[in-house]
Amino acid sequence: MREDTGPDTDDPAYERFHFLVNAPALFNAVVAAVELDVFRYLAGRGSAAFEEIREFTGLPAHQLRVLLHAVCTTGLLERHDGGYANSPVAANLLVPDGPDAWRHILTGWKEVYYPAFARTGEALRAGTNTALDAHPGTEPTLYGRLAHDPPLEAVFHRAMSAFTLKSVDALIAHEGFAGVRALLDVGGGDGTTSTRLTARYPRLTSTVFDIPSVSKIAEGTTAPGFGERVRVHPGDLFADPFPPGHDAVLFSHVLEIFSGEQITALLAKAHSVLPSGGRVFVYGYNVSDDETRGWYSARLSLYLNVLASGQGMAYPARDYERWMTEAGFSGVRTLTGFPYEHGLTVGTKA
């Protein structure tokens, strides 16, 4: 029987293991520090003594001691001569407060995603998203049930939008969009991707097709061009027809929610409304071909099966290529190397 050689072993898998088993607690400590504005406070001062941080946060001294110790173990805070300062990573990732800020992403994961993961084994054994019962309603997906909790729905879509902004610039830079004039953005959420695309391509207009509650969120945006070159079209992805009059269809972070059969049906639906020469773009996480790598892909796949829809995953690119071909598209190919384990699969209607 092999002994647990502890954290001093030379095998890096041991180091990852010891961090992993403590990660849930450390994640929440970091989010607490974000919510207390510790990182932004230190950014404005360079460094601060313990008593200065205590006065700023209002935490009891003992509890602050525990929090600072936890965050320091992650390497996001550094301690020098008794004072605390942001590490370069924290300064880069946790201080900014723009629409793509990690603080929005982490809050969404804490409030929506991570409470569900405690039920992973239960959900996988049941073969369905049993953690959904924590949210009111009878809809079969998290996206439908969030309509019953508008404040949480807003937190969720703020986090989704922020993470979309982490990779969207690489998507909109793809030359294939230069020739598109009318885009149908299926499952386009609050319109983050569409507004970026129309800003990049002045001749492009976009229709964001999503469920009614999400369309209301999109209609409240103040992004330039919204309501003029970006419009919303509420509807159900499966029950309602896709609006006609578009020469390209974009599925960004949406097909991964569903099963292969459903994905093929949605791609066929897109094929039916496109003109000859029309194009389809599928953008999202791609797990490695051997399905052994990809932290973000693994997290997404578990979230989908435990909470969001009870199916789907961050599929490898070859699956999307097969489904796209089965739906009738030709010239199918996948571009890789996008941020955060993303890929772009493209096909054309003959």
mmCIF file of N, CA, C and O in Angstrom, residues 205-246:
data_model
loop_
_atom_site.group_PDB
_atom_site.id
_atom_site.type_symbol
_atom_site.label_atom_id
_atom_site.label_comp_id
_atom_site.label_asym_id
_atom_site.label_seq_id
_atom_site.Cartn_x
_atom_site.Cartn_y
_atom_site.Cartn_z
ATOM 1 N N THR A 205 -25.883 44.174 -38.694
ATOM 2 C CA THR A 205 -26.976 44.273 -37.728
ATOM 3 C C THR A 205 -27.154 42.904 -37.087
ATOM 4 O O THR A 205 -26.775 41.879 -37.667
ATOM 5 N N SER A 206 -27.738 42.872 -35.895
ATOM 6 C CA SER A 206 -27.878 41.601 -35.181
ATOM 7 C C SER A 206 -29.211 41.525 -34.464
ATOM 8 O O SER A 206 -29.693 42.516 -33.913
ATOM 9 N N THR A 207 -29.788 40.330 -34.479
ATOM 10 C CA THR A 207 -31.009 40.039 -33.734
ATOM 11 C C THR A 207 -30.671 39.042 -32.636
ATOM 12 O O THR A 207 -30.159 37.946 -32.917
ATOM 13 N N VAL A 208 -30.930 39.412 -31.394
ATOM 14 C CA VAL A 208 -30.646 38.548 -30.247
ATOM 15 C C VAL A 208 -31.908 37.759 -29.912
ATOM 16 O O VAL A 208 -32.926 38.325 -29.517
ATOM 17 N N PHE A 209 -31.832 36.446 -30.067
ATOM 18 C CA PHE A 209 -32.967 35.556 -29.840
ATOM 19 C C PHE A 209 -32.753 34.829 -28.519
ATOM 20 O O PHE A 209 -31.824 34.040 -28.379
ATOM 21 N N ASP A 210 -33.614 35.105 -27.535
ATOM 22 C CA ASP A 210 -33.493 34.451 -26.225
ATOM 23 C C ASP A 210 -34.846 34.457 -25.544
ATOM 24 O O ASP A 210 -35.811 35.060 -26.038
ATOM 25 N N ILE A 211 -34.936 33.792 -24.386
ATOM 26 C CA ILE A 211 -36.208 33.695 -23.683
ATOM 27 C C ILE A 211 -36.666 35.072 -23.211
ATOM 28 O O ILE A 211 -35.852 35.983 -23.049
ATOM 29 N N PRO A 212 -37.970 35.265 -22.987
ATOM 30 C CA PRO A 212 -38.504 36.597 -22.694
ATOM 31 C C PRO A 212 -37.858 37.310 -21.510
ATOM 32 O O PRO A 212 -37.585 38.510 -21.589
ATOM 33 N N SER A 213 -37.606 36.615 -20.407
ATOM 34 C CA SER A 213 -37.042 37.296 -19.238
ATOM 35 C C SER A 213 -35.647 37.821 -19.521
ATOM 36 O O SER A 213 -35.259 38.900 -19.061
ATOM 37 N N VAL A 214 -34.879 37.065 -20.310
ATOM 38 C CA VAL A 214 -33.535 37.502 -20.672
ATOM 39 C C VAL A 214 -33.607 38.646 -21.680
ATOM 40 O O VAL A 214 -32.806 39.583 -21.634
ATOM 41 N N SER A 215 -34.592 38.596 -22.568
ATOM 42 C CA SER A 215 -34.768 39.686 -23.533
ATOM 43 C C SER A 215 -35.055 41.002 -22.818
ATOM 44 O O SER A 215 -34.619 42.077 -23.261
ATOM 45 N N LYS A 216 -35.774 40.946 -21.697
ATOM 46 C CA LYS A 216 -36.035 42.161 -20.928
ATOM 47 C C LYS A 216 -34.743 42.744 -20.364
ATOM 48 O O LYS A 216 -34.558 43.960 -20.322
ATOM 49 N N ILE A 217 -33.848 41.862 -19.915
ATOM 50 C CA ILE A 217 -32.539 42.324 -19.439
ATOM 51 C C ILE A 217 -31.785 42.985 -20.581
ATOM 52 O O ILE A 217 -31.201 44.067 -20.427
ATOM 53 N N ALA A 218 -31.819 42.361 -21.755
ATOM 54 C CA ALA A 218 -31.115 42.907 -22.914
ATOM 55 C C ALA A 218 -31.678 44.273 -23.299
ATOM 56 O O ALA A 218 -30.925 45.193 -23.645
ATOM 57 N N GLU A 219 -32.991 44.419 -23.232
ATOM 58 C CA GLU A 219 -33.613 45.682 -23.613
ATOM 59 C C GLU A 219 -33.213 46.824 -22.687
ATOM 60 O O GLU A 219 -33.308 47.999 -23.061
ATOM 61 N N GLY A 220 -32.752 46.488 -21.493
ATOM 62 C CA GLY A 220 -32.349 47.524 -20.540
ATOM 63 C C GLY A 220 -30.920 47.981 -20.708
ATOM 64 O O GLY A 220 -30.465 48.876 -19.987
ATOM 65 N N THR A 221 -30.191 47.412 -21.660
ATOM 66 C CA THR A 221 -28.799 47.795 -21.826
ATOM 67 C C THR A 221 -28.673 49.181 -22.433
ATOM 68 O O THR A 221 -29.561 49.638 -23.157
ATOM 69 N N THR A 222 -27.590 49.832 -22.115
ATOM 70 C CA THR A 222 -27.325 51.170 -22.658
ATOM 71 C C THR A 222 -26.149 51.144 -23.634
ATOM 72 O O THR A 222 -25.589 52.184 -23.968
ATOM 73 N N ALA A 223 -25.777 49.938 -24.082
ATOM 74 C CA ALA A 223 -24.645 49.820 -25.003
ATOM 75 C C ALA A 223 -24.938 50.555 -26.302
ATOM 76 O O ALA A 223 -26.077 50.558 -26.784
ATOM 77 N N PRO A 224 -23.940 51.194 -26.892
ATOM 78 C CA PRO A 224 -24.134 51.912 -28.153
ATOM 79 C C PRO A 224 -24.685 50.993 -29.243
ATOM 80 O O PRO A 224 -24.241 49.860 -29.399
ATOM 81 N N GLY A 225 -25.679 51.489 -29.980
ATOM 82 C CA GLY A 225 -26.251 50.735 -31.088
ATOM 83 C C GLY A 225 -27.401 49.837 -30.701
ATOM 84 O O GLY A 225 -28.118 49.333 -31.577
ATOM 85 N N PHE A 226 -27.609 49.627 -29.408
ATOM 86 C CA PHE A 226 -28.690 48.728 -29.001
ATOM 87 C C PHE A 226 -30.026 49.395 -29.287
ATOM 88 O O PHE A 226 -30.266 50.551 -28.947
ATOM 89 N N GLY A 227 -30.928 48.633 -29.910
ATOM 90 C CA GLY A 227 -32.212 49.171 -30.317
ATOM 91 C C GLY A 227 -32.196 49.687 -31.739
ATOM 92 O O GLY A 227 -33.251 49.894 -32.343
ATOM 93 N N GLU A 228 -31.033 49.922 -32.289
ATOM 94 C CA GLU A 228 -30.899 50.374 -33.670
ATOM 95 C C GLU A 228 -30.307 49.240 -34.520
ATOM 96 O O GLU A 228 -30.993 48.661 -35.347
ATOM 97 N N ARG A 229 -29.052 48.908 -34.268
ATOM 98 C CA ARG A 229 -28.410 47.832 -35.022
ATOM 99 C C ARG A 229 -28.428 46.507 -34.279
ATOM 100 O O ARG A 229 -28.102 45.469 -34.850
ATOM 101 N N VAL A 230 -28.804 46.534 -33.006
ATOM 102 C CA VAL A 230 -28.987 45.300 -32.226
ATOM 103 C C VAL A 230 -30.415 45.301 -31.690
ATOM 104 O O VAL A 230 -30.824 46.219 -30.985
ATOM 105 N N ARG A 231 -31.166 44.281 -32.049
ATOM 106 C CA ARG A 231 -32.561 44.172 -31.612
ATOM 107 C C ARG A 231 -32.765 42.826 -30.910
ATOM 108 O O ARG A 231 -31.998 41.894 -31.110
ATOM 109 N N VAL A 232 -33.819 42.747 -30.125
ATOM 110 C CA VAL A 232 -34.134 41.494 -29.435
ATOM 111 C C VAL A 232 -35.366 40.861 -30.049
ATOM 112 O O VAL A 232 -36.253 41.556 -30.565
ATOM 113 N N HIS A 233 -35.400 39.551 -30.010
ATOM 114 C CA HIS A 233 -36.545 38.775 -30.504
ATOM 115 C C HIS A 233 -36.805 37.671 -29.494
ATOM 116 O O HIS A 233 -36.152 36.626 -29.534
ATOM 117 N N PRO A 234 -37.733 37.876 -28.542
ATOM 118 C CA PRO A 234 -37.984 36.857 -27.517
ATOM 119 C C PRO A 234 -38.558 35.586 -28.131
ATOM 120 O O PRO A 234 -39.334 35.623 -29.091
ATOM 121 N N GLY A 235 -38.163 34.462 -27.565
ATOM 122 C CA GLY A 235 -38.719 33.203 -28.028
ATOM 123 C C GLY A 235 -38.048 32.017 -27.371
ATOM 124 O O GLY A 235 -37.047 32.156 -26.677
ATOM 125 N N ASP A 236 -38.628 30.848 -27.606
ATOM 126 C CA ASP A 236 -38.089 29.585 -27.109
ATOM 127 C C ASP A 236 -37.263 28.939 -28.208
ATOM 128 O O ASP A 236 -37.728 28.808 -29.349
ATOM 129 N N LEU A 237 -36.045 28.505 -27.882
ATOM 130 C CA LEU A 237 -35.129 27.974 -28.891
ATOM 131 C C LEU A 237 -35.720 26.805 -29.663
ATOM 132 O O LEU A 237 -35.487 26.665 -30.867
ATOM 133 N N PHE A 238 -36.503 25.957 -28.985
ATOM 134 C CA PHE A 238 -37.020 24.757 -29.625
ATOM 135 C C PHE A 238 -38.462 24.918 -30.101
ATOM 136 O O PHE A 238 -38.816 24.414 -31.170
ATOM 137 N N ALA A 239 -39.284 25.633 -29.336
ATOM 138 C CA ALA A 239 -40.702 25.718 -29.669
ATOM 139 C C ALA A 239 -41.015 26.763 -30.725
ATOM 140 O O ALA A 239 -41.985 26.619 -31.483
ATOM 141 N N ASP A 240 -40.244 27.822 -30.798
ATOM 142 C CA ASP A 240 -40.543 28.934 -31.693
ATOM 143 C C ASP A 240 -39.614 28.935 -32.904
ATOM 144 O O ASP A 240 -38.442 28.552 -32.812
ATOM 145 N N PRO A 241 -40.133 29.400 -34.047
ATOM 146 C CA PRO A 241 -39.273 29.465 -35.238
ATOM 147 C C PRO A 241 -38.206 30.546 -35.096
ATOM 148 O O PRO A 241 -38.416 31.547 -34.420
ATOM 149 N N PHE A 242 -37.070 30.315 -35.738
ATOM 150 C CA PHE A 242 -36.057 31.360 -35.800
ATOM 151 C C PHE A 242 -36.533 32.431 -36.778
ATOM 152 O O PHE A 242 -37.069 32.099 -37.848
ATOM 153 N N PRO A 243 -36.373 33.692 -36.438
ATOM 154 C CA PRO A 243 -36.789 34.746 -37.371
ATOM 155 C C PRO A 243 -35.968 34.688 -38.651
ATOM 156 O O PRO A 243 -34.748 34.475 -38.606
ATOM 157 N N PRO A 244 -36.604 34.884 -39.809
ATOM 158 C CA PRO A 244 -35.891 34.821 -41.088
ATOM 159 C C PRO A 244 -35.166 36.127 -41.385
ATOM 160 O O PRO A 244 -35.227 37.087 -40.616
ATOM 161 N N GLY A 245 -34.497 36.148 -42.536
ATOM 162 C CA GLY A 245 -33.876 37.379 -43.009
ATOM 163 C C GLY A 245 -32.460 37.592 -42.531
ATOM 164 O O GLY A 245 -31.980 38.730 -42.518
ATOM 165 N N HIS A 246 -31.765 36.529 -42.173
ATOM 166 C CA HIS A 246 -30.386 36.635 -41.693
ATOM 167 C C HIS A 246 -29.474 35.805 -42.590
ATOM 168 O O HIS A 246 -29.874 34.745 -43.079
#
